[in-house]
Amino acid sequence: MGQLIAADLVHAGAHVITVARNAARANALRARIGSPAANRLSVIPADLSQRADIVTAAKTISDRHDRIHILINNAGAHYSEHRVSADGIEMHIALDYLAAYGLTTLLDRPLRRGRARVVNVASDTLNDTRQLKLAGRPRPATLDLTGIDDLAELNPAAGFAPFEAYARAKLMTVTAGYALARDLATDGVTVNALHPGIVATDIIDDLVPPFLRPVRTLIRRSLLTPAEGAKSATHIATDPAMAGVTGRYFNRDSESTTPPVSHDPTTQRKLLALSRTHFAG
């Protein structure tokens, strides 16, 4: 989906900077865009699960560009087993939350100068962590930061539930986004979050319960295509009707709600403090 978002923006006339861990995928993106439009694409190699790479990527972008008009934070993955990043952070939090938080805050000045639109690609799993929703009430993701002194304490190995860990990281992105939206609004920057729909990406293969994997191909055929998911992100980033709209969460093109904890000022302040400490370390 990230490749399609980048290609759509390039073809719309934007100069796009994409951060890529995999050189082969970056080359595939250039081929998808084709020449001469590919001249408007810059690729920065980085692993966005690592603090040092996030910091370096943000500095490289800031050094080259004094203003940014659009920032789409689309990096994300689902991990079926407990893993930690090079910084000792559980991988869902490292990639699905800290990459977006880090780029948004480290690019603060060029975002403000460009009166940018920031779009965080989230997931509606934050509203319901049940993998099968056949009966019963939704089970929202939780975020209890009481007694937490380091982000490394979240999503521990003991009792690790992959789907809930993924949803919690997405909930963190939305929670921090609400707080950052208020701060950045003073300079005309908007920050919104998006669930692009259930898109047939590699993440879906990891999320399918084991007993349904024999029919995984049929399931994928019923889902949105990556192109359909990408359109929702580019809509929020470019539609004139979205000018000035900030601090919202969208399920595709419709505004929706998130769990009460995401709006709790105490939780927001604690999350931002823990995140600032992580990047100061």
CSV table of N, CA and C in Angstrom, one decimal, residues 90-190:
chain,number,residue,atom,x,y,z
A,90,GLU,N,9.5,-3.7,22.2
A,90,GLU,CA,8.7,-4.7,21.5
A,90,GLU,C,8.4,-4.2,20.1
A,91,MET,N,8.5,-5.1,19.1
A,91,MET,CA,8.5,-4.7,17.7
A,91,MET,C,7.2,-4.0,17.2
A,92,HIS,N,6.1,-4.3,17.7
A,92,HIS,CA,4.9,-3.6,17.3
A,92,HIS,C,5.0,-2.1,17.7
A,93,ILE,N,5.4,-1.9,18.9
A,93,ILE,CA,5.5,-0.5,19.4
A,93,ILE,C,6.7,0.2,18.7
A,94,ALA,N,7.8,-0.5,18.4
A,94,ALA,CA,8.9,0.1,17.7
A,94,ALA,C,8.5,0.6,16.3
A,95,LEU,N,7.9,-0.3,15.6
A,95,LEU,CA,7.6,0.0,14.2
A,95,LEU,C,6.2,0.7,14.0
A,96,ASP,N,5.2,0.1,14.6
A,96,ASP,CA,3.8,0.6,14.3
A,96,ASP,C,3.5,1.9,15.1
A,97,TYR,N,4.2,2.2,16.1
A,97,TYR,CA,4.0,3.4,16.9
A,97,TYR,C,5.2,4.4,16.8
A,98,LEU,N,6.4,4.0,17.2
A,98,LEU,CA,7.5,4.9,17.3
A,98,LEU,C,8.0,5.5,16.0
A,99,ALA,N,7.8,4.8,14.9
A,99,ALA,CA,8.2,5.3,13.6
A,99,ALA,C,7.4,6.5,13.3
A,100,ALA,N,6.1,6.4,13.5
A,100,ALA,CA,5.2,7.6,13.2
A,100,ALA,C,5.5,8.7,14.1
A,101,TYR,N,5.5,8.4,15.4
A,101,TYR,CA,5.8,9.5,16.4
A,101,TYR,C,7.1,10.1,16.2
A,102,GLY,N,8.1,9.3,15.9
A,102,GLY,CA,9.5,9.9,15.7
A,102,GLY,C,9.6,10.8,14.5
A,103,LEU,N,9.1,10.4,13.4
A,103,LEU,CA,9.2,11.2,12.2
A,103,LEU,C,8.4,12.5,12.4
A,104,THR,N,7.2,12.4,13.0
A,104,THR,CA,6.4,13.6,13.1
A,104,THR,C,7.0,14.6,14.0
A,105,THR,N,7.6,14.2,15.1
A,105,THR,CA,8.2,15.1,16.1
A,105,THR,C,9.5,15.6,15.6
A,106,LEU,N,10.3,14.7,15.0
A,106,LEU,CA,11.7,15.1,14.6
A,106,LEU,C,11.6,16.0,13.4
A,107,LEU,N,10.5,15.9,12.6
A,107,LEU,CA,10.3,16.8,11.4
A,107,LEU,C,9.5,18.0,11.8
A,108,ASP,N,9.4,18.4,13.0
A,108,ASP,CA,8.5,19.4,13.5
A,108,ASP,C,8.6,20.7,12.7
A,109,ARG,N,9.8,21.2,12.5
A,109,ARG,CA,10.0,22.5,11.9
A,109,ARG,C,9.6,22.5,10.4
A,110,PRO,N,10.1,21.6,9.6
A,110,PRO,CA,9.6,21.6,8.2
A,110,PRO,C,8.1,21.3,8.1
A,111,LEU,N,7.5,20.6,9.0
A,111,LEU,CA,6.1,20.4,8.9
A,111,LEU,C,5.4,21.7,9.2
A,112,ARG,N,5.8,22.4,10.2
A,112,ARG,CA,5.2,23.7,10.5
A,112,ARG,C,5.3,24.7,9.4
A,113,ARG,N,6.5,24.7,8.8
A,113,ARG,CA,6.8,25.7,7.7
A,113,ARG,C,5.9,25.3,6.5
A,114,GLY,N,5.6,24.1,6.3
A,114,GLY,CA,4.8,23.6,5.1
A,114,GLY,C,3.3,23.6,5.4
A,115,ARG,N,2.9,23.9,6.7
A,115,ARG,CA,1.5,23.8,7.1
A,115,ARG,C,1.0,22.4,6.6
A,116,ALA,N,1.7,21.4,7.0
A,116,ALA,CA,1.6,20.1,6.5
A,116,ALA,C,0.3,19.3,6.9
A,117,ARG,N,0.0,18.3,6.2
A,117,ARG,CA,-1.0,17.4,6.6
A,117,ARG,C,-0.3,16.1,7.0
A,118,VAL,N,-0.5,15.6,8.2
A,118,VAL,CA,0.1,14.4,8.7
A,118,VAL,C,-1.0,13.3,8.7
A,119,VAL,N,-0.8,12.2,8.1
A,119,VAL,CA,-1.8,11.1,8.1
A,119,VAL,C,-1.1,9.9,8.7
A,120,ASN,N,-1.7,9.4,9.8
A,120,ASN,CA,-1.2,8.2,10.4
A,120,ASN,C,-2.0,7.0,10.0
A,121,VAL,N,-1.5,6.0,9.3
A,121,VAL,CA,-2.3,4.8,8.9
A,121,VAL,C,-2.3,3.9,10.1
A,122,ALA,N,-3.5,3.8,10.7
A,122,ALA,CA,-3.8,2.9,11.8
A,122,ALA,C,-4.5,1.7,11.5
A,123,SER,N,-5.3,1.1,12.4
A,123,SER,CA,-6.1,-0.1,12.1
A,123,SER,C,-7.2,-0.1,13.1
A,124,ASP,N,-8.4,-0.5,12.6
A,124,ASP,CA,-9.6,-0.5,13.5
A,124,ASP,C,-9.5,-1.6,14.5
A,125,THR,N,-8.5,-2.4,14.5
A,125,THR,CA,-8.3,-3.4,15.5
A,125,THR,C,-8.2,-2.7,16.9
A,126,LEU,N,-7.8,-1.4,16.9
A,126,LEU,CA,-7.8,-0.7,18.2
A,126,LEU,C,-9.2,-0.6,18.8
A,127,ASN,N,-10.2,-0.7,18.0
A,127,ASN,CA,-11.6,-0.7,18.5
A,127,ASN,C,-12.1,-2.1,18.8
A,128,ASP,N,-11.5,-3.1,18.4
A,128,ASP,CA,-11.9,-4.5,18.6
A,128,ASP,C,-10.8,-5.4,18.3
A,129,THR,N,-10.3,-6.0,19.4
A,129,THR,CA,-9.1,-6.9,19.3
A,129,THR,C,-9.5,-8.4,19.0
A,130,ARG,N,-10.8,-8.6,18.8
A,130,ARG,CA,-11.2,-10.0,18.5
A,130,ARG,C,-10.9,-10.3,17.1
A,131,GLN,N,-10.2,-11.5,16.9
A,131,GLN,CA,-9.9,-11.9,15.5
A,131,GLN,C,-11.1,-12.4,14.8
A,132,LEU,N,-12.0,-13.0,15.5
A,132,LEU,CA,-13.3,-13.5,14.9
A,132,LEU,C,-14.4,-12.7,15.6
A,133,LYS,N,-15.2,-12.0,14.8
A,133,LYS,CA,-16.2,-11.1,15.4
A,133,LYS,C,-17.6,-11.7,15.1
A,134,LEU,N,-17.8,-12.9,15.4
A,134,LEU,CA,-19.1,-13.6,15.1
A,134,LEU,C,-20.2,-13.3,16.1
A,135,ALA,N,-19.7,-13.1,17.4
A,135,ALA,CA,-20.7,-12.8,18.4
A,135,ALA,C,-20.0,-12.1,19.6
A,136,GLY,N,-20.9,-11.5,20.4
A,136,GLY,CA,-20.3,-10.8,21.6
A,136,GLY,C,-20.0,-9.4,21.3
A,137,ARG,N,-19.6,-8.7,22.3
A,137,ARG,CA,-19.3,-7.2,22.1
A,137,ARG,C,-17.9,-6.9,21.7
A,138,PRO,N,-17.6,-5.8,21.1
A,138,PRO,CA,-16.2,-5.5,20.7
A,138,PRO,C,-15.4,-5.4,22.0
A,139,ARG,N,-14.1,-5.7,21.8
A,139,ARG,CA,-13.1,-5.7,22.9
A,139,ARG,C,-12.0,-4.7,22.5
A,140,PRO,N,-12.1,-3.5,22.9
A,140,PRO,CA,-11.1,-2.5,22.5
A,140,PRO,C,-9.7,-2.8,23.0
A,141,ALA,N,-8.7,-2.3,22.3
A,141,ALA,CA,-7.4,-2.4,22.8
A,141,ALA,C,-7.2,-1.5,24.1
A,142,THR,N,-6.3,-1.9,24.9
A,142,THR,CA,-6.1,-1.3,26.2
A,142,THR,C,-4.7,-0.6,26.2
A,143,LEU,N,-4.7,0.5,27.0
A,143,LEU,CA,-3.4,1.2,27.2
A,143,LEU,C,-3.3,1.8,28.6
A,144,ASP,N,-2.8,1.0,29.5
A,144,ASP,CA,-2.6,1.4,30.9
A,144,ASP,C,-1.2,1.7,31.1
A,145,LEU,N,-0.9,3.0,31.3
A,145,LEU,CA,0.5,3.4,31.5
A,145,LEU,C,0.8,3.7,33.0
A,146,THR,N,-0.1,3.2,33.9
A,146,THR,CA,0.2,3.4,35.3
A,146,THR,C,1.4,2.6,35.7
A,147,GLY,N,2.4,3.3,36.3
A,147,GLY,CA,3.6,2.6,36.8
A,147,GLY,C,4.6,2.3,35.7
A,148,ILE,N,4.3,2.7,34.4
A,148,ILE,CA,5.2,2.4,33.3
A,148,ILE,C,6.3,3.5,33.3
A,149,ASP,N,7.5,3.2,33.3
A,149,ASP,CA,8.6,4.1,33.3
A,149,ASP,C,9.4,4.1,32.0
A,150,ASP,N,9.2,3.1,31.1
A,150,ASP,CA,9.9,2.9,29.9
A,150,ASP,C,9.0,2.2,28.9
A,151,LEU,N,9.0,2.6,27.7
A,151,LEU,CA,8.2,1.9,26.6
A,151,LEU,C,8.6,0.5,26.5
A,152,ALA,N,9.8,0.1,26.9
A,152,ALA,CA,10.2,-1.3,26.8
A,152,ALA,C,9.4,-2.2,27.7
A,153,GLU,N,8.7,-1.6,28.6
A,153,GLU,CA,7.8,-2.4,29.6
A,153,GLU,C,6.5,-2.8,28.9
A,154,LEU,N,6.1,-2.2,27.8
A,154,LEU,CA,4.9,-2.5,27.2
A,154,LEU,C,5.0,-3.7,26.3
A,155,ASN,N,3.9,-4.4,26.2
A,155,ASN,CA,3.8,-5.7,25.4
A,155,ASN,C,4.9,-6.7,25.8
A,156,PRO,N,5.0,-7.0,27.0
A,156,PRO,CA,6.0,-7.9,27.5
A,156,PRO,C,5.9,-9.3,27.0
A,157,ALA,N,6.9,-10.1,27.1
A,157,ALA,CA,6.9,-11.5,26.6
A,157,ALA,C,5.9,-12.3,27.4
A,158,ALA,N,5.8,-12.1,28.7
A,158,ALA,CA,4.8,-12.9,29.5
A,158,ALA,C,3.4,-12.5,29.1
A,159,GLY,N,2.7,-13.5,28.7
A,159,GLY,CA,1.3,-13.3,28.3
A,159,GLY,C,1.1,-12.6,27.0
A,160,PHE,N,2.1,-12.7,26.1
A,160,PHE,CA,2.1,-11.9,24.9
A,160,PHE,C,1.0,-12.4,23.9
A,161,ALA,N,0.2,-11.5,23.5
A,161,ALA,CA,-0.9,-11.8,22.5
A,161,ALA,C,-0.7,-11.0,21.3
A,162,PRO,N,-0.2,-11.5,20.2
A,162,PRO,CA,0.2,-10.8,19.0
A,162,PRO,C,-0.8,-9.8,18.5
A,163,PHE,N,-2.1,-10.2,18.4
A,163,PHE,CA,-3.1,-9.3,17.8
A,163,PHE,C,-3.4,-8.2,18.7
A,164,GLU,N,-3.4,-8.4,20.0
A,164,GLU,CA,-3.6,-7.3,21.0
A,164,GLU,C,-2.4,-6.4,21.0
A,165,ALA,N,-1.2,-6.9,20.9
A,165,ALA,CA,0.0,-6.1,20.9
A,165,ALA,C,0.0,-5.2,19.7
A,166,TYR,N,-0.4,-5.7,18.5
A,166,TYR,CA,-0.5,-4.9,17.3
A,166,TYR,C,-1.6,-3.8,17.5
A,167,ALA,N,-2.7,-4.1,18.0
A,167,ALA,CA,-3.8,-3.2,18.2
A,167,ALA,C,-3.4,-2.1,19.2
A,168,ARG,N,-2.7,-2.5,20.3
A,168,ARG,CA,-2.2,-1.5,21.3
A,168,ARG,C,-1.3,-0.5,20.6
A,169,ALA,N,-0.4,-0.9,19.8
A,169,ALA,CA,0.6,0.0,19.1
A,169,ALA,C,-0.2,1.0,18.2
A,170,LYS,N,-1.2,0.5,17.5
A,170,LYS,CA,-2.0,1.4,16.7
A,170,LYS,C,-2.8,2.4,17.6
A,171,LEU,N,-3.3,1.9,18.7
A,171,LEU,CA,-4.0,2.8,19.7
A,171,LEU,C,-3.0,3.9,20.2
A,172,MET,N,-1.8,3.5,20.4
A,172,MET,CA,-0.8,4.5,20.8
A,172,MET,C,-0.6,5.6,19.8
A,173,THR,N,-0.6,5.2,18.5
A,173,THR,CA,-0.4,6.1,17.4
A,173,THR,C,-1.5,7.1,17.4
A,174,VAL,N,-2.7,6.6,17.6
A,174,VAL,CA,-3.9,7.5,17.6
A,174,VAL,C,-3.9,8.4,18.8
A,175,THR,N,-3.6,7.9,20.0
A,175,THR,CA,-3.6,8.6,21.2
A,175,THR,C,-2.6,9.8,21.2
A,176,ALA,N,-1.3,9.5,20.7
A,176,ALA,CA,-0.3,10.5,20.6
A,176,ALA,C,-0.7,11.5,19.5
A,177,GLY,N,-1.3,11.0,18.5
A,177,GLY,CA,-1.7,11.9,17.4
A,177,GLY,C,-2.7,13.0,17.8
A,178,TYR,N,-3.6,12.6,18.7
A,178,TYR,CA,-4.6,13.6,19.2
A,178,TYR,C,-3.9,14.7,19.9
A,179,ALA,N,-2.9,14.4,20.7
A,179,ALA,CA,-2.2,15.4,21.5
A,179,ALA,C,-1.3,16.2,20.5
A,180,LEU,N,-0.6,15.6,19.6
A,180,LEU,CA,0.2,16.3,18.7
A,180,LEU,C,-0.6,17.2,17.8
A,181,ALA,N,-1.8,16.8,17.5
A,181,ALA,CA,-2.7,17.7,16.6
A,181,ALA,C,-2.9,19.0,17.3
A,182,ARG,N,-3.2,19.0,18.6
A,182,ARG,CA,-3.4,20.2,19.3
A,182,ARG,C,-2.2,21.2,19.3
A,183,ASP,N,-1.1,20.6,19.5
A,183,ASP,CA,0.2,21.4,19.5
A,183,ASP,C,0.5,22.0,18.1
A,184,LEU,N,0.4,21.1,17.1
A,184,LEU,CA,0.8,21.5,15.7
A,184,LEU,C,-0.2,22.4,15.1
A,185,ALA,N,-1.5,22.4,15.6
A,185,ALA,CA,-2.5,23.3,15.0
A,185,ALA,C,-2.2,24.7,15.0
A,186,THR,N,-1.3,25.2,15.9
A,186,THR,CA,-1.0,26.6,16.1
A,186,THR,C,-0.3,27.1,14.8
A,187,ASP,N,0.3,26.2,14.0
A,187,ASP,CA,1.0,26.6,12.8
A,187,ASP,C,0.3,26.0,11.6
A,188,GLY,N,-0.9,25.6,11.7
A,188,GLY,CA,-1.7,25.1,10.5
A,188,GLY,C,-1.4,23.7,10.1
A,189,VAL,N,-0.7,22.9,11.0
A,189,VAL,CA,-0.5,21.5,10.6
A,189,VAL,C,-1.7,20.7,11.1
A,190,THR,N,-2.1,19.8,10.3
A,190,THR,CA,-3.2,18.9,10.7
A,190,THR,C,-2.7,17.5,10.9
